[in-house]
XYZ file of C-alpha atoms in Angstrom:
406
model
C 24.253 -21.914 41.572
C 23.391 -21.050 45.165
C 20.549 -18.689 45.946
C 18.418 -17.603 48.861
C 14.852 -16.512 49.529
C 13.714 -13.811 51.915
C 10.436 -15.709 52.400
C 10.198 -17.769 55.594
C 7.580 -20.015 53.966
C 10.045 -21.071 51.279
C 13.047 -21.496 53.586
C 11.706 -24.680 55.113
C 11.419 -26.402 51.729
C 14.582 -25.034 50.128
C 17.912 -25.308 51.930
C 20.969 -23.572 50.572
C 24.346 -22.716 52.052
C 24.507 -18.967 51.662
C 26.710 -16.487 53.493
C 25.259 -13.525 55.380
C 26.993 -11.230 52.931
C 25.265 -12.891 49.962
C 21.898 -12.700 51.713
C 22.404 -9.015 52.506
C 23.363 -8.297 48.911
C 20.380 -10.276 47.620
C 17.869 -8.385 49.772
C 19.447 -5.026 49.006
C 19.341 -5.596 45.270
C 15.763 -6.889 45.509
C 14.697 -3.653 47.202
C 16.656 -1.480 44.799
C 15.284 -3.157 41.718
C 11.685 -1.993 42.108
C 12.087 1.834 42.081
C 13.890 1.617 38.741
C 10.573 0.714 37.145
C 9.144 4.196 37.702
C 12.072 5.797 35.893
C 11.660 3.288 33.082
C 7.956 4.072 32.687
C 8.582 7.827 32.714
C 11.012 7.294 29.839
C 8.573 5.106 27.953
C 5.702 7.550 28.311
C 7.748 10.067 26.309
C 8.182 7.713 23.375
C 5.954 7.894 20.339
C 4.224 4.963 18.770
C 5.867 3.610 15.638
C 4.714 0.904 13.216
C 7.743 -1.054 12.021
C 7.694 -1.829 8.309
C 8.256 -5.357 7.096
C 11.119 -4.965 4.645
C 12.205 -7.453 1.994
C 9.172 -9.740 2.430
C 9.658 -13.455 1.891
C 7.606 -13.225 -1.299
C 8.352 -10.275 -3.564
C 5.218 -8.650 -5.022
C 4.364 -5.562 -7.032
C 1.637 -4.342 -4.699
C 2.437 -2.416 -1.520
C -0.055 -1.752 1.244
C 0.885 1.714 2.383
C -2.285 2.430 4.360
C -2.590 1.846 8.099
C -4.155 -1.614 8.258
C -5.008 -1.240 11.935
C -7.237 1.864 11.866
C -10.735 1.233 10.591
C -14.070 -0.308 11.577
C -15.950 -3.577 11.793
C -18.521 -4.061 9.041
C -21.234 -6.698 8.862
C -20.584 -9.222 6.086
C -22.948 -12.126 5.353
C -20.169 -14.014 3.524
C -18.360 -14.584 6.832
C -17.046 -16.681 8.540
C -14.341 -18.025 6.247
C -14.846 -21.580 7.577
C -17.092 -23.553 9.920
C -15.811 -25.029 13.166
C -17.373 -28.371 12.224
C -15.107 -28.481 9.157
C -11.891 -27.928 11.127
C -11.129 -30.779 13.561
C -8.021 -29.073 14.948
C -9.732 -26.450 17.139
C -9.003 -26.867 20.847
C -12.076 -27.229 23.099
C -11.318 -23.914 24.818
C -11.794 -22.038 21.504
C -14.618 -24.099 19.982
C -17.578 -21.966 21.063
C -20.201 -23.432 18.704
C -19.406 -26.986 19.749
C -19.945 -26.020 23.386
C -23.278 -24.350 22.950
C -22.869 -20.723 21.981
C -26.376 -19.882 20.691
C -25.739 -16.647 18.730
C -23.907 -16.277 15.401
C -23.725 -12.535 14.749
C -20.190 -12.363 16.134
C -19.077 -14.510 13.187
C -20.295 -12.022 10.582
C -17.932 -9.092 11.063
C -15.118 -8.173 8.693
C -12.361 -5.661 9.444
C -12.304 -2.691 7.042
C -9.243 -0.374 7.194
C -10.217 3.276 6.865
C -8.185 4.062 3.741
C -7.876 0.771 1.843
C -9.424 -2.652 1.312
C -7.850 -5.897 2.415
C -7.318 -8.534 -0.267
C -9.579 -11.534 0.192
C -7.795 -14.285 2.088
C -6.928 -17.178 -0.204
C -5.599 -20.271 1.518
C -4.418 -21.989 -1.646
C -2.564 -18.888 -2.811
C -0.947 -18.614 0.617
C 0.413 -22.155 0.330
C 1.548 -21.661 -3.244
C 3.495 -18.541 -2.402
C 4.922 -19.994 0.805
C 5.823 -23.330 -0.777
C 8.649 -25.120 0.998
C 8.741 -22.639 3.878
C 8.271 -22.896 7.620
C 6.157 -20.540 9.723
C 6.269 -20.555 13.504
C 4.044 -18.884 16.090
C 5.900 -18.371 19.373
C 4.260 -17.272 22.616
C 1.353 -18.058 24.901
C -2.134 -19.469 24.370
C -3.144 -16.377 22.363
C -0.454 -17.404 19.889
C -1.934 -20.903 19.834
C -5.357 -19.318 19.272
C -3.978 -17.580 16.164
C -2.025 -20.646 15.001
C -5.135 -22.819 15.038
C -7.043 -20.090 13.200
C -4.514 -20.004 10.354
C -4.546 -23.795 10.030
C -8.352 -23.769 9.791
C -8.386 -20.919 7.266
C -6.016 -22.807 4.987
C -7.354 -26.329 5.614
C -10.922 -25.279 4.744
C -9.733 -23.930 1.372
C -8.175 -27.237 0.292
C -9.817 -30.336 -1.174
C -10.198 -33.104 1.394
C -7.757 -35.188 -0.652
C -4.879 -32.779 0.035
C -2.603 -34.571 2.555
C -1.771 -33.050 5.931
C 0.131 -34.215 8.988
C 0.372 -33.020 12.575
C 3.046 -33.771 15.168
C 1.907 -32.745 18.648
C 4.335 -31.961 21.418
C 5.226 -29.566 24.191
C 6.548 -26.974 23.644
C 6.467 -27.587 19.856
C 3.551 -28.704 17.679
C 3.813 -28.700 13.877
C 1.092 -28.935 11.220
C 2.271 -29.750 7.684
C 0.540 -29.214 4.353
C 2.439 -31.991 2.610
C 1.518 -31.187 -0.993
C 3.116 -27.744 -0.646
C 5.915 -28.500 1.784
C 4.616 -25.814 4.157
C 5.005 -26.313 7.904
C 3.133 -24.123 10.389
C 4.267 -24.594 13.984
C 3.345 -23.360 17.428
C 6.109 -23.123 20.034
C 4.860 -22.489 23.562
C 6.972 -19.856 25.349
C 4.672 -17.515 27.335
C 7.551 -15.259 28.405
C 9.776 -15.867 25.335
C 12.763 -16.083 27.704
C 13.728 -19.398 29.330
C 12.299 -21.074 32.416
C 14.472 -23.638 34.193
C 13.522 -26.042 36.976
C 15.986 -26.004 39.893
C 15.222 -28.422 42.731
C 11.525 -28.299 41.877
C 11.358 -24.505 41.616
C 10.589 -22.672 38.365
C 13.174 -20.005 37.631
C 12.197 -17.356 35.072
C 15.515 -16.313 33.541
C 15.182 -12.725 32.347
C 18.678 -12.763 30.816
C 18.568 -16.143 29.056
C 16.704 -17.289 25.947
C 18.942 -19.759 24.126
C 16.933 -22.729 25.372
C 13.910 -21.448 23.475
C 15.813 -19.621 20.765
C 17.506 -22.739 19.441
C 14.086 -23.940 18.246
C 13.584 -20.779 16.175
C 16.730 -21.143 14.085
C 16.180 -21.576 10.347
C 12.471 -20.676 10.389
C 11.305 -18.510 7.474
C 8.600 -16.502 9.268
C 8.453 -15.999 13.048
C 5.363 -14.502 14.723
C 5.920 -13.676 18.398
C 3.494 -12.707 21.132
C 3.837 -12.203 24.871
C 2.311 -10.012 27.555
C -0.457 -11.630 29.600
C 1.632 -14.017 31.679
C 3.929 -11.268 32.945
C 1.220 -9.881 35.232
C -0.362 -13.142 36.442
C -0.183 -13.732 40.186
C -1.272 -16.408 42.605
C -2.099 -19.782 41.082
C -1.758 -18.375 37.548
C 1.824 -17.210 38.085
C 4.110 -19.309 35.911
C 7.305 -19.051 37.970
C 8.563 -19.267 41.566
C 11.592 -16.969 41.233
C 12.912 -14.505 38.686
C 16.605 -14.392 37.896
C 18.322 -11.263 36.581
C 21.974 -10.292 36.660
C 22.854 -13.488 38.531
C 20.461 -12.643 41.379
C 17.148 -14.274 42.301
C 14.005 -12.377 43.219
C 10.767 -13.580 44.716
C 9.090 -10.745 42.807
C 9.785 -7.409 41.164
C 7.820 -4.777 39.305
C 6.225 -6.793 36.501
C 6.675 -4.112 33.840
C 10.365 -3.927 34.704
C 10.599 -7.697 34.319
C 8.700 -7.516 31.015
C 11.108 -4.874 29.704
C 14.183 -6.919 30.670
C 12.755 -10.129 29.213
C 11.737 -8.474 25.948
C 15.152 -6.819 25.692
C 16.797 -10.242 26.026
C 14.552 -11.507 23.207
C 15.488 -8.530 21.008
C 19.224 -8.955 21.595
C 19.003 -12.653 20.740
C 17.295 -11.878 17.443
C 19.813 -9.164 16.600
C 22.695 -11.552 17.271
C 21.346 -14.774 15.768
C 18.837 -14.062 13.023
C 19.657 -14.353 9.332
C 17.553 -11.476 7.980
C 18.135 -12.624 4.404
C 16.009 -15.657 5.217
C 13.806 -15.009 8.254
C 11.106 -12.366 8.675
C 9.910 -11.382 12.134
C 6.456 -10.229 13.168
C 5.522 -9.174 16.687
C 1.852 -9.319 17.578
C 0.720 -6.572 19.927
C -1.093 -7.264 23.199
C -4.419 -9.074 22.841
C -6.948 -7.195 25.034
C -9.284 -8.765 27.576
C -12.883 -7.802 28.391
C -13.402 -8.303 32.097
C -14.409 -4.698 32.819
C -17.664 -3.525 31.177
C -16.944 0.110 32.084
C -14.458 0.083 29.197
C -17.289 -0.130 26.686
C -20.316 1.226 28.554
C -21.100 3.443 31.524
C -21.121 1.682 34.855
C -24.830 2.291 35.346
C -25.663 0.480 32.106
C -23.371 -2.497 32.555
C -25.532 -5.609 32.883
C -22.703 -8.080 33.509
C -19.318 -8.123 35.178
C -17.445 -9.289 32.093
C -17.925 -10.283 28.444
C -20.709 -12.771 29.135
C -23.810 -11.993 27.104
C -22.061 -9.582 24.723
C -23.138 -10.259 21.127
C -22.081 -7.128 19.204
C -18.809 -5.204 18.813
C -18.281 -1.945 20.641
C -18.090 1.244 18.627
C -16.535 4.625 19.242
C -14.116 3.365 21.867
C -11.554 6.055 22.731
C -8.759 5.508 25.242
C -6.746 8.258 26.897
C -3.688 6.042 27.309
C -1.953 6.468 23.954
C -4.929 4.890 22.193
C -4.691 1.606 24.126
C -6.751 0.060 26.936
C -5.262 1.077 30.274
C -3.945 -2.362 31.255
C -2.188 -2.733 27.891
C -0.817 0.793 27.416
C 2.337 0.467 29.541
C 3.176 -2.900 27.968
C 2.758 -1.457 24.487
C 5.089 1.449 25.318
C 7.685 -1.139 26.285
C 7.088 -3.114 23.081
C 7.456 0.017 20.950
C 10.635 1.066 22.749
C 12.302 -2.346 22.416
C 11.344 -2.799 18.750
C 12.690 0.620 17.787
C 16.063 -0.194 19.336
C 16.492 -3.415 17.316
C 18.665 -3.769 14.235
C 16.556 -6.668 12.899
C 13.481 -5.301 11.064
C 10.299 -6.303 12.912
C 6.747 -5.738 11.706
C 4.351 -4.773 14.492
C 1.024 -6.475 13.855
C -0.932 -3.975 15.926
C -4.176 -5.797 16.647
C -4.826 -4.319 20.116
C -7.352 -1.579 19.359
C -9.293 -3.383 16.648
C -9.551 -6.363 19.019
C -10.597 -4.126 21.920
C -13.809 -3.418 20.007
C -14.665 -7.131 19.931
C -16.144 -7.631 23.372
C -18.495 -10.108 21.701
C -15.865 -12.502 20.365
C -14.644 -14.356 23.496
C -15.581 -17.923 24.480
C -17.196 -16.651 27.674
C -18.848 -19.798 29.135
C -18.892 -21.674 25.811
C -15.623 -23.475 26.349
C -14.740 -27.130 26.711
C -12.492 -26.190 29.606
C -15.462 -25.339 31.852
C -17.517 -27.690 34.000
C -21.330 -27.384 34.264
C -21.220 -25.637 37.628
C -18.764 -23.085 36.163
C -21.017 -22.411 33.166
C -23.798 -21.712 35.640
C -21.698 -18.912 37.159
C -20.481 -16.738 34.239
C -19.693 -13.794 36.504
C -16.722 -15.762 37.834
C -15.996 -18.323 35.127
C -16.356 -16.598 31.743
C -13.223 -16.665 29.583
C -12.820 -13.100 28.322
C -9.162 -13.516 27.338
C -9.160 -16.060 24.524
C -11.241 -15.896 21.336
C -13.768 -18.136 19.626
C -12.839 -19.972 16.423
C -13.977 -19.103 13.850
C -13.688 -15.540 15.031
C -11.381 -12.635 15.709
C -8.010 -14.435 15.244
C -9.057 -15.026 11.617
C -8.790 -11.258 11.174
C -5.334 -11.253 12.771
C -4.278 -13.805 10.184
C -5.933 -11.845 7.382
C -3.778 -8.866 8.384
C -0.715 -11.119 8.673
C -1.453 -12.473 5.163
C -1.729 -8.932 3.785
C 1.429 -7.661 5.491
C 3.482 -10.657 4.406
C 2.415 -11.126 0.796
C 1.229 -7.741 -0.492
């Protein structure tokens, strides 16, 4: 496929034979694409939030959790955490806060309590027994990996050391197997869900194509998807060089518009390819970050520029943007809109607000990914996107466990 760039800096390294008419059309469409985003957001702002019920769960049970699992409070519980990081050798260095020197432990002692019900205690052995012979797959970015590792640790710590396990590491797919139960729990890395192709050294984010990734999801019993953060990354963190939509290439476009188109492609693939008699789908809402202390305290009282030094959850957080942090609200409107238009039933694991309270639960500078000089400068280097393990993702999996099996 031939394509052109309007950037003079790229033209020297990429040479294509393109007619003037094609170039004119390309630039015109690029300029026309952006204003459409405002109309899209106006439409989305008029939609109402909707929690999608998980119907026909993989395991049939007599108990039904009819309360809202995602509205409640954090309560101190001395029986937490559910496992110790030293007893789970599968935690990546970037999530292993205790190993890399985090001195406080209070953040490990909080349990989520829904306002109108109690969560069943997580039981790793029961989970394996009731999921025997099945395959679970987390699909998404590093927040999905964060949650995948959490679930493995929660289950692994509940088993006798003699229970056999096996891990096959790869990229994009890594699979951990609990051999005695025939349960496989995988992580498939796909930050945008849709495909990325390499064309002459350039990364093309294909907003209309997903089969390259989707083929790996066929035949899985439970799929847990997440996406969101990578759609707004720019500069060195941007994961693509061009976006492709409708057969045209763009150096950039409104990121929320791109997110909507990519998520719509994901939804259409599921509607067309999923066997709902076998596979259940869960979509995890946007995981919040804590880089702006004004979200949880007044500017005059903020002692840091991010989550560094935070050791307790926030309380009484109220957001004007449909109950979500400002940077997540527009994305969540898009998620809600796309999910409501799907024919495949999808359960929205809405962890955004309960996670927004946990300003204390990030790795900050206690990450194996940081060098000593970076740890010495937390104002610039603190990781306030990912989460410590043990920690908050254990609660996400506790809610997943409840929604799936009860």
